[in-house]
mmCIF file of C-alpha atoms and ligand atoms in Angstrom:
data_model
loop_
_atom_site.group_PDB
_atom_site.id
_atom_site.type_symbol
_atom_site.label_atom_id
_atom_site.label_comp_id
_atom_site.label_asym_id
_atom_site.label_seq_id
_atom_site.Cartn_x
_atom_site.Cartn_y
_atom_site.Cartn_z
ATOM 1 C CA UNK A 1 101.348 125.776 159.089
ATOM 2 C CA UNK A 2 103.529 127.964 156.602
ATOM 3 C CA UNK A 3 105.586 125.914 154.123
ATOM 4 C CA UNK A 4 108.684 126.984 156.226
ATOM 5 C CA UNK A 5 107.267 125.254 159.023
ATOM 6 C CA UNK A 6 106.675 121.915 156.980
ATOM 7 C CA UNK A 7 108.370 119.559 155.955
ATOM 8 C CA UNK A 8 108.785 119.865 151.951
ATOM 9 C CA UNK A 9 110.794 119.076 149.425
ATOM 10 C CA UNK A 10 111.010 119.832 146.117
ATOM 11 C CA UNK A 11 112.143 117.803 143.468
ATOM 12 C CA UNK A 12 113.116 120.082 140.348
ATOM 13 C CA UNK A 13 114.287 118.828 136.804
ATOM 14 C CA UNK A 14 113.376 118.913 133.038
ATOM 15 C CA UNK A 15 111.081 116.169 133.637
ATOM 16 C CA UNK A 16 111.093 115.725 129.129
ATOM 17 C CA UNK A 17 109.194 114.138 129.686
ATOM 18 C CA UNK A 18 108.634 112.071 133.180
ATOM 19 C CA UNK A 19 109.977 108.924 133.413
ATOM 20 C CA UNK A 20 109.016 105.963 135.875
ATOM 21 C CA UNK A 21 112.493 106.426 137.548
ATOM 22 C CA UNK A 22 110.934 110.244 138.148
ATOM 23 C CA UNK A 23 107.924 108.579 139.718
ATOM 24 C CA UNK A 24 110.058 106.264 141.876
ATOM 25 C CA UNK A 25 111.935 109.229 143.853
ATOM 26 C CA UNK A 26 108.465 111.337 144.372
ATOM 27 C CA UNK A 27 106.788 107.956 145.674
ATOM 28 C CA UNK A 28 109.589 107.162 147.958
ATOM 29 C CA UNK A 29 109.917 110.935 148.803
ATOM 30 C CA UNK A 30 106.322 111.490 149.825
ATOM 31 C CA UNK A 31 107.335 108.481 152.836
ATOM 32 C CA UNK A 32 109.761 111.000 153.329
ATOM 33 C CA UNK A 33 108.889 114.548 153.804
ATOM 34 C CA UNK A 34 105.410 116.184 154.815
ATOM 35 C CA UNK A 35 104.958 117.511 151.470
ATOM 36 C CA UNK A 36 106.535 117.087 147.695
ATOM 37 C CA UNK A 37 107.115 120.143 144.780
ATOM 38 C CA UNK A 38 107.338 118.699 141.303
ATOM 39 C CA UNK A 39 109.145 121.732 139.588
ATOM 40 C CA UNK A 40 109.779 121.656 136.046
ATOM 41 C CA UNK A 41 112.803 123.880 135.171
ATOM 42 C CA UNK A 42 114.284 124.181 132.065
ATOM 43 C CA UNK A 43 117.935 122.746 131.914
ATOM 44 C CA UNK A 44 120.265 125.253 129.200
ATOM 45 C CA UNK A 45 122.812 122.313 128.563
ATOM 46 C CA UNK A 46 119.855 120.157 127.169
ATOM 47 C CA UNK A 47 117.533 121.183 123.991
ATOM 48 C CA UNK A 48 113.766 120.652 125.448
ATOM 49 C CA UNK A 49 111.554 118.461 123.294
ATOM 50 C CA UNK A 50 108.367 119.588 125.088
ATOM 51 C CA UNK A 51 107.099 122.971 125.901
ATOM 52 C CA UNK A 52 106.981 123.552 129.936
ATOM 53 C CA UNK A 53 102.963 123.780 129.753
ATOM 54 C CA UNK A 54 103.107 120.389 128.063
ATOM 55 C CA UNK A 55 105.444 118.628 130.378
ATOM 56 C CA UNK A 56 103.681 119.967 133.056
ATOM 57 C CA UNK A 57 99.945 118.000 131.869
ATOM 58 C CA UNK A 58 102.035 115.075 130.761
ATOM 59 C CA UNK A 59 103.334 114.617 134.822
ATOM 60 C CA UNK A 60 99.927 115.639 136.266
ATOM 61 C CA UNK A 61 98.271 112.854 134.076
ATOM 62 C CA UNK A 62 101.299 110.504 134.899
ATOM 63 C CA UNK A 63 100.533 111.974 138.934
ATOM 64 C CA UNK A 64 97.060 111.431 138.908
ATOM 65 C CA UNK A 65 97.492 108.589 141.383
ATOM 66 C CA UNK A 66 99.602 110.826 144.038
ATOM 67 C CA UNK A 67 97.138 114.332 143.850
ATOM 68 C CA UNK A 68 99.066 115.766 147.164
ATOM 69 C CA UNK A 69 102.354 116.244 144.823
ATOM 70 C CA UNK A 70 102.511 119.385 143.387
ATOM 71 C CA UNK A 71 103.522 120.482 140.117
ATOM 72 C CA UNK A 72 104.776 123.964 138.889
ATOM 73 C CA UNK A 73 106.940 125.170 135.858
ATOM 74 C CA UNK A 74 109.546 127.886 136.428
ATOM 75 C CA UNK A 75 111.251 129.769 133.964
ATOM 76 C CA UNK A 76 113.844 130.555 136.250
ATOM 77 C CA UNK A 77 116.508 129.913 138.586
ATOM 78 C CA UNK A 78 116.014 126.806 141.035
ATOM 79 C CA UNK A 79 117.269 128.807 143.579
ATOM 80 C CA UNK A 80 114.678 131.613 143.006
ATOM 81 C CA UNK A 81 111.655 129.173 142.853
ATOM 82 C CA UNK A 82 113.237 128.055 146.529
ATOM 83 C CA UNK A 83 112.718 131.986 147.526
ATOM 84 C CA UNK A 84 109.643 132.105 146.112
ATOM 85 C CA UNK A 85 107.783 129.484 147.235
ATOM 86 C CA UNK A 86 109.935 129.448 150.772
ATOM 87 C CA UNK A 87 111.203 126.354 150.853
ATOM 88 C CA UNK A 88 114.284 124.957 151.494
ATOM 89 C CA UNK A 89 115.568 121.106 150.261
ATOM 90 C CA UNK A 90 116.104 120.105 146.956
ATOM 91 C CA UNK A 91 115.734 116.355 146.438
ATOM 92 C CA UNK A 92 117.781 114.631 143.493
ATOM 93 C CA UNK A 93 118.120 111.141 142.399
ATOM 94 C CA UNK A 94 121.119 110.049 141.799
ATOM 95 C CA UNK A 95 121.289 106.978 139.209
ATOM 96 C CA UNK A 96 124.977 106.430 138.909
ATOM 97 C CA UNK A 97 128.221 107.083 140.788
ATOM 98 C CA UNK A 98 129.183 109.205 137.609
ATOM 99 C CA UNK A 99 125.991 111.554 138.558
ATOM 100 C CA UNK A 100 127.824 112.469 141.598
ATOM 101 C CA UNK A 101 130.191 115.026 140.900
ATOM 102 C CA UNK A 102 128.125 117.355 138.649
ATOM 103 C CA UNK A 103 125.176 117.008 141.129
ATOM 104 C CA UNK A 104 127.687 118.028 144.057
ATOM 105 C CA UNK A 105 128.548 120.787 142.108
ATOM 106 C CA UNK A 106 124.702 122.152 141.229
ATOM 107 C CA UNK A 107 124.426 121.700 144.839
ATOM 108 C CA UNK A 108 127.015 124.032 146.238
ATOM 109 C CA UNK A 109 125.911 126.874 143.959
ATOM 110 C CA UNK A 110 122.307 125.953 144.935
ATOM 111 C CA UNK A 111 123.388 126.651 148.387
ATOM 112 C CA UNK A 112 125.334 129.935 146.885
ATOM 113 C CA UNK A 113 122.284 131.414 145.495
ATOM 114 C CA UNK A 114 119.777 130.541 147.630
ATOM 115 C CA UNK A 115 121.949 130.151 151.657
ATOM 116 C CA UNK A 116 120.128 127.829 153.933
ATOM 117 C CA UNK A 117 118.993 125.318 151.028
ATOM 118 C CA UNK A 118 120.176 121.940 151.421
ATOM 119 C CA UNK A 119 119.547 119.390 148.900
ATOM 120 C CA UNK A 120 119.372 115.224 149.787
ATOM 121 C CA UNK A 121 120.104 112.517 147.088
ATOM 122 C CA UNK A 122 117.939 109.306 146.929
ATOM 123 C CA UNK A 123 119.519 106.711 145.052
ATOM 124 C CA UNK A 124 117.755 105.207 141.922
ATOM 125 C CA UNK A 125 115.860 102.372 142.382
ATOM 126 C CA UNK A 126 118.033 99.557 141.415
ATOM 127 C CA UNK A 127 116.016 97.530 138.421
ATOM 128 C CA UNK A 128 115.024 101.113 137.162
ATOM 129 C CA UNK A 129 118.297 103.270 137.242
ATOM 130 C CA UNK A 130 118.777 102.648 133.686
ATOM 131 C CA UNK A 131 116.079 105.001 132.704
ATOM 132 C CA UNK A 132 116.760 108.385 131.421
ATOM 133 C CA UNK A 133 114.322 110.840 129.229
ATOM 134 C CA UNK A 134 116.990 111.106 127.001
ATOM 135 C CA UNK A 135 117.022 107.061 126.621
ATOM 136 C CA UNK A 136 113.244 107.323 126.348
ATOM 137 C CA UNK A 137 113.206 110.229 123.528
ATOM 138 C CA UNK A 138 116.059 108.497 121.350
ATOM 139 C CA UNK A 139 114.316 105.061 121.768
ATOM 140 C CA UNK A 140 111.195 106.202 120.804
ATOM 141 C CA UNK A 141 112.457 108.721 117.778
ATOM 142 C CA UNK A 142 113.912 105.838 116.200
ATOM 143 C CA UNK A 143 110.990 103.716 116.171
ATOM 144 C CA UNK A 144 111.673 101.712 119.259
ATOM 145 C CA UNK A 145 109.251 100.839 122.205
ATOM 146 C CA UNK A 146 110.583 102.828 124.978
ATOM 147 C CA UNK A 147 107.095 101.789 126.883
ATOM 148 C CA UNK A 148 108.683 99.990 129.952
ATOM 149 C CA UNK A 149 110.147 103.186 130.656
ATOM 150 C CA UNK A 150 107.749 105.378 131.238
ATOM 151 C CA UNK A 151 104.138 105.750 132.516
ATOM 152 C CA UNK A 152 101.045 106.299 129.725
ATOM 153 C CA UNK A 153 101.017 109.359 129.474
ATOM 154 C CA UNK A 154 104.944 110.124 128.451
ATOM 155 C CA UNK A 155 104.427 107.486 126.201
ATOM 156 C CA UNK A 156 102.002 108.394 124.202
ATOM 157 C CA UNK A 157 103.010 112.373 124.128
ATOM 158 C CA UNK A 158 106.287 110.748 122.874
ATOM 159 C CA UNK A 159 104.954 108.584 119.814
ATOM 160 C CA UNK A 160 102.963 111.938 118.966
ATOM 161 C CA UNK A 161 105.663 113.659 118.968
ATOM 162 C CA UNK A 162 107.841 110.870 116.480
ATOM 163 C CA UNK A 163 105.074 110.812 114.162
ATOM 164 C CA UNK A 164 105.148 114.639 113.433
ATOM 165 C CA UNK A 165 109.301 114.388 113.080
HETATM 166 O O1 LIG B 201 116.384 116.695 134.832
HETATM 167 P P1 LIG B 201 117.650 117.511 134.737
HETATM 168 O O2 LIG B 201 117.857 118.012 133.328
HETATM 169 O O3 LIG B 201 118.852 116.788 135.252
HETATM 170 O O4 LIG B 201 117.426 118.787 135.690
HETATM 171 C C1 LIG B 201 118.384 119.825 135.766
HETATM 172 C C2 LIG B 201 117.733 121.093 136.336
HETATM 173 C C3 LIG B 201 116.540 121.490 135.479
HETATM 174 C C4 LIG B 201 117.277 120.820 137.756
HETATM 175 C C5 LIG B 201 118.801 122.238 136.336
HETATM 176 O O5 LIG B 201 119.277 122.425 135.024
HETATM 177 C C6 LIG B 201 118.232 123.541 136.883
HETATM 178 O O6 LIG B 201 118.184 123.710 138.074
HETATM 179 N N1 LIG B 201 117.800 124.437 135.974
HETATM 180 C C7 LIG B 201 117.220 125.728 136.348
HETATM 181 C C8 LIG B 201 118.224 126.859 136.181
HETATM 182 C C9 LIG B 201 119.180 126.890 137.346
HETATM 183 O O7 LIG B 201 118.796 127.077 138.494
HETATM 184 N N2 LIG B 201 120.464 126.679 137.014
HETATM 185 C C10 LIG B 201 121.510 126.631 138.007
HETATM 186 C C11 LIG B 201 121.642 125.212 138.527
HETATM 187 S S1 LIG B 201 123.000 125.134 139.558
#
């Protein structure tokens, strides 16, 4: 079986690092498709924290449970990573209403770039849509316990990463 023939999504973001709302949408998506690509991307409205090698061990570690998901780091375009690794939906979660619009609108150029991609929205988790990586970085930065948030691993790589500020 070629991954054009299967079933997989991948499931692309900053992941700075990954959160247990993160974790939610790959556990629900692996009931969901045959196979799921973690792909960590870097986002050029949002000033990274974490190197991509870094985020990358933090989400295997957080993963380590779930060792069918896949996880790469790209440098690149989303739709490029798509041609690359020949696949064709994108899976986002969407936490609010608000998300809507500017997810509609990555969407559409998604499709522009790379034609025959479609990409599927899972909604957040109710009791867990109010967690963000930016919630967990500001939280923890400011000497708060942002634990409940995320798994271990995040966690700690976060409270390193305070201590050294
Ligand atoms: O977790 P985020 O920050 O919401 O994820 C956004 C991300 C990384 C998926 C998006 O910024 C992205 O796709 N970046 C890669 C560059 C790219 O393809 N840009 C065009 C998107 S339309």
């Amino acid at each position: 079986m070629t991954p054009s023939d299967k079933h997989v999504c991948v499931f692309p973001g900053s992941f700075d690092p990954i959160t247990l709302g993160h974790i939610d949408i790959i556990r629900r998506a692996r009931r969901l498709y045959d196979g799921v690509i973690v792909v960590i991307l870097r986002n050029e409205s949002k000033q990274g924290l974490f190197p991509l090698a870094q985020r990358k061990q933090i989400a295997l570690e957080a993963l380590s449970d779930m060792p069918d998901v896949q996880v790469e780091t790209f440098g690149g375009l989303l739709a490029d990573f798509l041609g690359y690794t020949d696949t064709h939906i994108i899976l986002r979660g969407l936490r609010t209403g608000i998300e809507f619009d500017a997810e509609h609108h990555n969407a559409l150029l998604n499709r522009m770039l790379a034609p025959g991609t479609e990409t599927v929205f899972l909604p957040a988790s109710p009791d867990i849509s109010h967690i963000s990586s930016s919630a967990a970085k500001e939280i923890t930065s400011l000497g708060g316990d942002a634990s409940s948030l995320l798994p271990a691993a995040s966690w700690e790589a976060l409270k390193k990463a305070a201590q050294r500020q």
